[in-house]
Amino acid sequence: MTPRRPKIVGFCCERHGLDSPVAAAKSGITYDASVRIIDVPCTGRVDGLHILKALEDGADAVFVLGCLEKNCYYDTGSIEGRKRVEHVRSMLEEAGIEKERVEMFNTSSTMTWRFPEIVSKMCDVVNRLGPLGKEGDEQ
Amino acid sequence: MKAGSNLERVFESGKFVVTAEIGPPQSANPEPLVHHAKMLKGYADAFNLTDNQTAVVRLSSIASAAIVMREGVEPVIQMTCRDRNRIALQSDLLGASALGVRNVLCLTGDHQIFGNEKGAKSVFDFDSISELQVFDRLRREGKQVGGGEIKDPPKVYLGCAENPFATPYEFRASRLAKKVAAGADFCQTQAIFDMDLFEKWMDEVRSRGLDKKIHILAGVIPMKTAGAARYMKNKVPGMIVPNHIIDRMKNAKDSKEEGIRLCVEQIETLKKMKGVHGIHIMAVMWEDIVPRIVEEAGLLPRPTF
Amino acid sequence: MIVAKRKPLGEIADMIAPYKKITVIGCRSCVAICLAGGEKEVKMLVSALKVKNKKEGRKQQFEALVVERQCEKEWIQEVEDKILDSDLVLSMACSLGAQTIGDNYPHKLAFPALNTGIFGVPEEQGVWSEKCVGCGNCIIHTTGGICPIARCAKSMLNGPCGGSSDGHCEVNLEIDCAWYAIHERLKLQNRLELIEQVSAPKDWSTSHSGGRRTYVREDAKLTQHQKKGKGAVR
């Protein structure tokens, strides 16, 4: 039986966060993971509940990718996003779940290497921690 | 005479009073108390037995008082409002009086957060001023706070503490006035390092005529090291230690000797200050040094009656 | 308002571990405003518990609900069927909510998911501070509108203790000394004479010290007759 590929959900902002995966896709980079990208108008719109739901419904790890904090299209959107991510991380920690499964990242449109780097980092996390829950256990 | 204690007699005689502190041990062993009582006897007019100071559990103040009294030393018991409600405070006052304790220092008490029982439920049924008011009525009228009559009321001399170095400074003389109004006979101040600020406070105290209504004992703490001075400056709320004192301790060849010299100098200054009727030496964890300080400050022999 | 805080998730998980069918009920009143037990918090809690169960291979069934005011039985009666149909109710209201459920459905279990803390006000977004302890005998007209019972660590009545340092409390230098604040307020109002008077010992019998308190408004109470009528309508 081949090991299951990590399931990763990424909430990417439409301003800078999405340019990075698009650039990566154009250059033909592939990943040893199943990455589901959800585009959001701004990471400030990402709610803690979105992140938890992703984990609940099958993701092994979730990342949120927004603009650089000093260069956010909506000024403080990615700062808000980071606060939500930190809140979820502290909830996970309280519950005895590895908080490394949830991360906030920032990027700009020109940092084309950023997306593959993030995916590989999250893959490492899942490979190290294992899947969240048993195979086929998703509710 | 309100209580006829030695302390009261020395005050009434108009002589310069000396009180000091004996910290009860964190054990059930009375020996350290006996040891200190024997060593300090004759070097001060009365000795404070602290009441679970800084909220650390220690042998009780009243029991400590009973132990040092057996050695012929006059105690001042401390009674904080932190651990006892009005039932316990009034009851302990009766008990202390029955044991022959004649001096009682009324304190609100350090918060339990500073001690070794941080999970304690604090009481603070009274603050020090209401405690004074209640004890004063109890001794004068034999009436409890709830109105109940007490036959053979306690015979006690009531003291309070005041800190001229806590904010707001402009209220500190008013607070002493409230304690006078509530029935305090004497007051021991927080340790004085900032003479200018203390002088200012005394000015206000004198201008209100409070020095005529209450006996003020100026507090001093002998220090062993510059570190102790810095600790008090930075870590003890409501304590002011000016930099020149820290520097002096730091630059001294022998900081212990310098600490003693400094303390004696402070006493000399305080002796000359109008309205200061004595000193209170708080040699925390350094009780052995009290005789030397009292002697070098020219305060021996202590009066006897 | 009543300000509460969610218990640590691990503690909640341990508390509810033996039960299979769990109804989590939030409240749209105080605890929603203080971001502890409103609709969002209920959903977040349930989701986090599900993630935890998924990781640990535990099976529990959750239902998430919110009622208008969990401290009033009329509102919890609206979700009565869900309460009766569960092994456990996990209340995300203040303790009043959990107790109201418990008192109305004594055979059901209603556990608290929140720690109920303070009568407080929002100082800024996300920060609440205690300003009343419900002593039952308000004196703030004499203390410049600032309650020393709640805001002084020693509930002092006669001015600041000797630990007031630069206007801060000795217990926590981040917190203002209540009596320093009272002094400044009275000075501003030209009423400093109030702080000069000795306050008599406080009568604590109106506080919790006097035992459980019940406040009654006779004219608002229903008569026996009215109660019967109301029962018939329901």
XYZ file of C-alpha atoms in Angstrom, chain B residues 2-304:
303
model
C -4.893 53.201 77.824
C -3.179 49.860 78.147
C -0.217 50.419 80.424
C 2.258 48.806 78.090
C 5.951 49.621 78.281
C 5.671 51.163 74.830
C 2.913 53.469 75.988
C 4.911 54.447 79.081
C 7.988 55.364 77.073
C 5.863 57.458 74.712
C 4.160 59.170 77.643
C 7.518 59.879 79.264
C 8.468 61.873 76.184
C 11.600 59.790 75.588
C 12.651 58.807 72.083
C 11.142 55.389 71.440
C 12.794 52.405 69.782
C 10.855 49.468 68.374
C 12.172 46.623 66.262
C 10.876 43.543 64.526
C 11.184 39.852 65.133
C 10.066 37.721 62.203
C 8.374 34.508 63.398
C 9.843 31.345 61.876
C 8.309 29.259 59.103
C 8.087 26.353 61.519
C 6.482 25.202 64.733
C 9.772 25.575 66.557
C 9.724 28.391 69.144
C 13.520 28.369 69.506
C 14.341 31.147 66.986
C 11.886 33.422 68.794
C 13.411 32.623 72.170
C 16.886 33.168 70.735
C 15.990 36.570 69.286
C 14.105 37.626 72.391
C 17.127 36.865 74.581
C 19.483 38.607 72.185
C 17.367 41.733 71.686
C 15.982 42.209 75.183
C 16.797 45.683 76.450
C 17.639 47.087 73.020
C 14.143 48.267 72.122
C 11.008 49.188 74.034
C 8.802 46.729 72.208
C 9.127 44.281 69.350
C 6.748 43.699 66.450
C 5.884 40.086 65.771
C 4.895 40.133 62.143
C 1.634 38.536 61.009
C 2.428 36.200 58.119
C 4.433 38.971 56.519
C 4.277 39.122 52.713
C 1.568 36.468 53.013
C 4.054 33.715 53.801
C 2.777 31.162 56.319
C 4.640 31.557 59.603
C 4.186 30.870 63.297
C 1.314 33.120 64.304
C 1.891 36.603 65.622
C -0.089 36.107 68.823
C 1.597 32.791 69.654
C 4.975 34.403 68.937
C 4.060 37.230 71.278
C 3.230 34.778 74.053
C 6.589 33.064 73.519
C 8.698 36.252 73.638
C 6.752 37.517 76.659
C 8.028 34.491 78.582
C 11.509 35.923 77.966
C 10.503 39.294 79.370
C 10.248 41.013 76.003
C 7.293 43.265 75.223
C 5.530 42.402 71.988
C 3.581 44.428 69.463
C 1.336 41.980 67.669
C 0.424 42.674 64.078
C -3.101 41.910 62.934
C -3.785 42.025 59.224
C -7.249 42.019 57.688
C -6.182 39.648 54.942
C -6.816 36.379 56.727
C -9.522 37.037 59.298
C -13.008 38.444 59.221
C -14.470 40.614 61.958
C -15.431 37.622 64.073
C -11.888 36.255 64.095
C -10.220 39.648 64.450
C -12.303 40.635 67.474
C -11.914 37.189 68.980
C -8.143 37.223 68.523
C -7.973 40.680 70.062
C -9.737 39.380 73.157
C -7.430 36.375 73.209
C -4.283 38.435 72.798
C -5.361 40.792 75.540
C -6.099 37.857 77.833
C -2.569 36.571 77.207
C -1.216 39.928 78.324
C -0.454 41.421 74.915
C -0.887 45.179 75.196
C 0.241 46.569 71.833
C -1.586 45.862 68.598
C -0.618 47.084 65.151
C -3.576 47.238 62.755
C -2.725 46.526 59.141
C -4.647 45.809 55.976
C -1.989 43.275 55.016
C 0.048 42.331 51.985
C -1.967 40.678 49.249
C -1.707 36.894 49.130
C -0.215 37.062 45.634
C 3.147 37.909 47.241
C 3.235 34.870 49.454
C 3.396 31.107 49.285
C -0.364 30.492 49.307
C -1.382 32.284 46.148
C -4.578 30.239 45.902
C -5.844 31.605 49.229
C -9.224 33.285 49.465
C -8.512 36.677 50.944
C -10.880 38.132 53.499
C -10.480 41.933 53.710
C -13.709 42.238 55.650
C -12.082 45.377 57.104
C -9.284 47.592 55.989
C -6.764 48.831 58.545
C -8.787 51.960 59.252
C -12.039 50.164 59.959
C -10.073 47.664 62.030
C -8.706 50.515 64.144
C -12.149 52.026 64.479
C -13.635 48.742 65.641
C -10.802 47.902 68.044
C -10.899 51.392 69.497
C -14.611 51.139 70.212
C -14.130 47.668 71.631
C -11.504 48.861 74.122
C -13.270 52.102 75.038
C -16.910 51.081 75.119
C -16.774 47.311 75.248
C -18.923 47.240 72.126
C -18.419 44.971 69.147
C -18.898 46.241 65.646
C -22.220 44.407 65.492
C -23.335 46.092 68.698
C -22.800 43.152 71.058
C -21.482 43.957 74.530
C -18.081 42.688 75.625
C -17.610 42.357 79.359
C -14.046 43.158 80.416
C -12.950 44.753 77.158
C -9.390 44.288 75.895
C -6.698 46.619 77.186
C -4.625 47.489 74.180
C -2.502 50.269 72.783
C -3.353 50.650 69.109
C -0.882 51.237 66.355
C -1.003 51.665 62.630
C 1.395 51.851 59.744
C 1.652 54.564 57.138
C 3.630 54.798 53.969
C 4.533 58.364 52.980
C 6.048 56.970 49.777
C 2.943 55.468 48.204
C 0.822 57.343 45.693
C -0.992 59.696 45.738
C 1.561 61.461 47.987
C -0.833 64.311 48.735
C -3.251 61.877 50.354
C -0.746 60.282 52.715
C -1.077 62.808 55.541
C -4.864 62.626 55.157
C -4.659 58.889 55.542
C -2.740 59.320 58.794
C -5.430 61.776 59.904
C -8.057 59.122 59.216
C -6.112 56.641 61.310
C -5.896 59.157 64.129
C -9.638 59.727 63.877
C -10.164 55.965 63.916
C -8.294 55.677 67.210
C -4.623 54.951 66.496
C -2.196 55.842 69.292
C 1.052 55.321 67.405
C 2.206 54.918 63.851
C 5.177 53.094 62.390
C 6.145 54.355 58.960
C 7.418 52.491 55.951
C 11.220 52.427 55.768
C 12.575 55.849 54.934
C 15.315 56.293 52.374
C 14.045 59.439 50.685
C 14.481 61.949 53.528
C 13.212 64.877 51.432
C 9.900 63.233 50.688
C 9.588 62.131 54.303
C 10.306 65.668 55.459
C 7.562 66.917 53.142
C 5.119 64.441 54.602
C 6.102 65.433 58.131
C 5.556 69.096 57.222
C 2.005 68.317 56.276
C 1.566 66.094 59.337
C 2.778 68.903 61.576
C 0.747 71.576 59.837
C -2.360 69.540 60.547
C -1.253 69.070 64.135
C -1.271 65.313 63.744
C 2.098 64.905 65.475
C 0.388 66.085 68.651
C -2.310 63.435 68.351
C -0.295 60.371 67.401
C 3.202 59.126 68.175
C 5.134 58.697 64.953
C 7.884 56.102 64.763
C 10.035 56.559 61.691
C 10.846 53.275 59.951
C 14.387 52.307 58.983
C 15.816 49.218 57.313
C 19.509 48.401 57.629
C 20.778 46.961 54.333
C 23.570 44.476 53.796
C 24.169 44.962 50.084
C 23.551 47.285 47.144
C 21.485 44.447 45.678
C 19.085 44.693 48.616
C 18.725 48.419 47.982
C 18.050 47.843 44.300
C 15.563 45.101 45.121
C 13.614 47.399 47.415
C 13.663 50.164 44.842
C 12.484 47.996 41.977
C 10.491 45.169 43.482
C 8.775 46.452 46.607
C 5.711 48.499 45.663
C 5.411 51.778 47.488
C 9.080 51.964 48.396
C 11.428 54.703 47.236
C 15.187 54.215 47.380
C 17.049 57.150 45.809
C 19.971 56.405 43.516
C 22.498 58.136 45.764
C 21.814 55.493 48.401
C 22.235 52.649 45.943
C 25.472 54.220 44.695
C 26.744 54.641 48.215
C 26.089 50.965 48.961
C 27.609 49.929 45.639
C 30.794 51.972 46.079
C 31.405 50.953 49.674
C 34.374 48.696 50.426
C 32.357 46.857 53.047
C 28.711 47.142 52.153
C 27.506 45.660 55.452
C 29.398 48.276 57.441
C 28.150 50.963 55.066
C 24.591 49.753 55.561
C 24.963 50.049 59.325
C 26.540 53.502 59.028
C 23.775 54.647 56.715
C 21.097 53.401 59.073
C 22.694 55.118 62.068
C 22.977 58.368 60.095
C 19.322 58.122 59.133
C 18.382 57.656 62.776
C 20.472 60.697 63.735
C 18.581 62.785 61.154
C 15.209 61.427 62.246
C 15.966 62.046 65.932
C 16.220 65.746 65.177
C 13.021 65.892 63.171
C 10.164 67.623 64.962
C 7.190 65.350 65.490
C 9.139 62.109 65.169
C 8.828 60.364 68.521
C 10.962 57.351 67.847
C 12.235 54.869 65.340
C 11.139 51.463 64.189
C 13.967 49.238 62.990
C 12.994 46.588 60.459
C 16.111 44.440 60.237
C 14.507 41.859 58.004
C 16.425 38.568 58.336
C 19.169 40.524 60.149
C 17.815 40.832 63.679
C 21.332 40.378 65.176
C 22.355 43.824 64.012
C 19.711 45.691 66.016
C 21.739 46.003 69.270
C 24.682 47.520 67.430
C 22.540 50.030 65.556
C 20.679 51.084 68.692
C 23.974 51.498 70.540
C 25.732 53.427 67.781
C 22.720 55.698 67.406
C 23.130 56.620 71.052
C 19.785 55.217 72.088
C 21.002 53.133 75.035
C 20.123 52.425 77.721
C 16.429 52.014 77.121
C 14.250 53.514 79.850
C 12.720 51.222 82.459
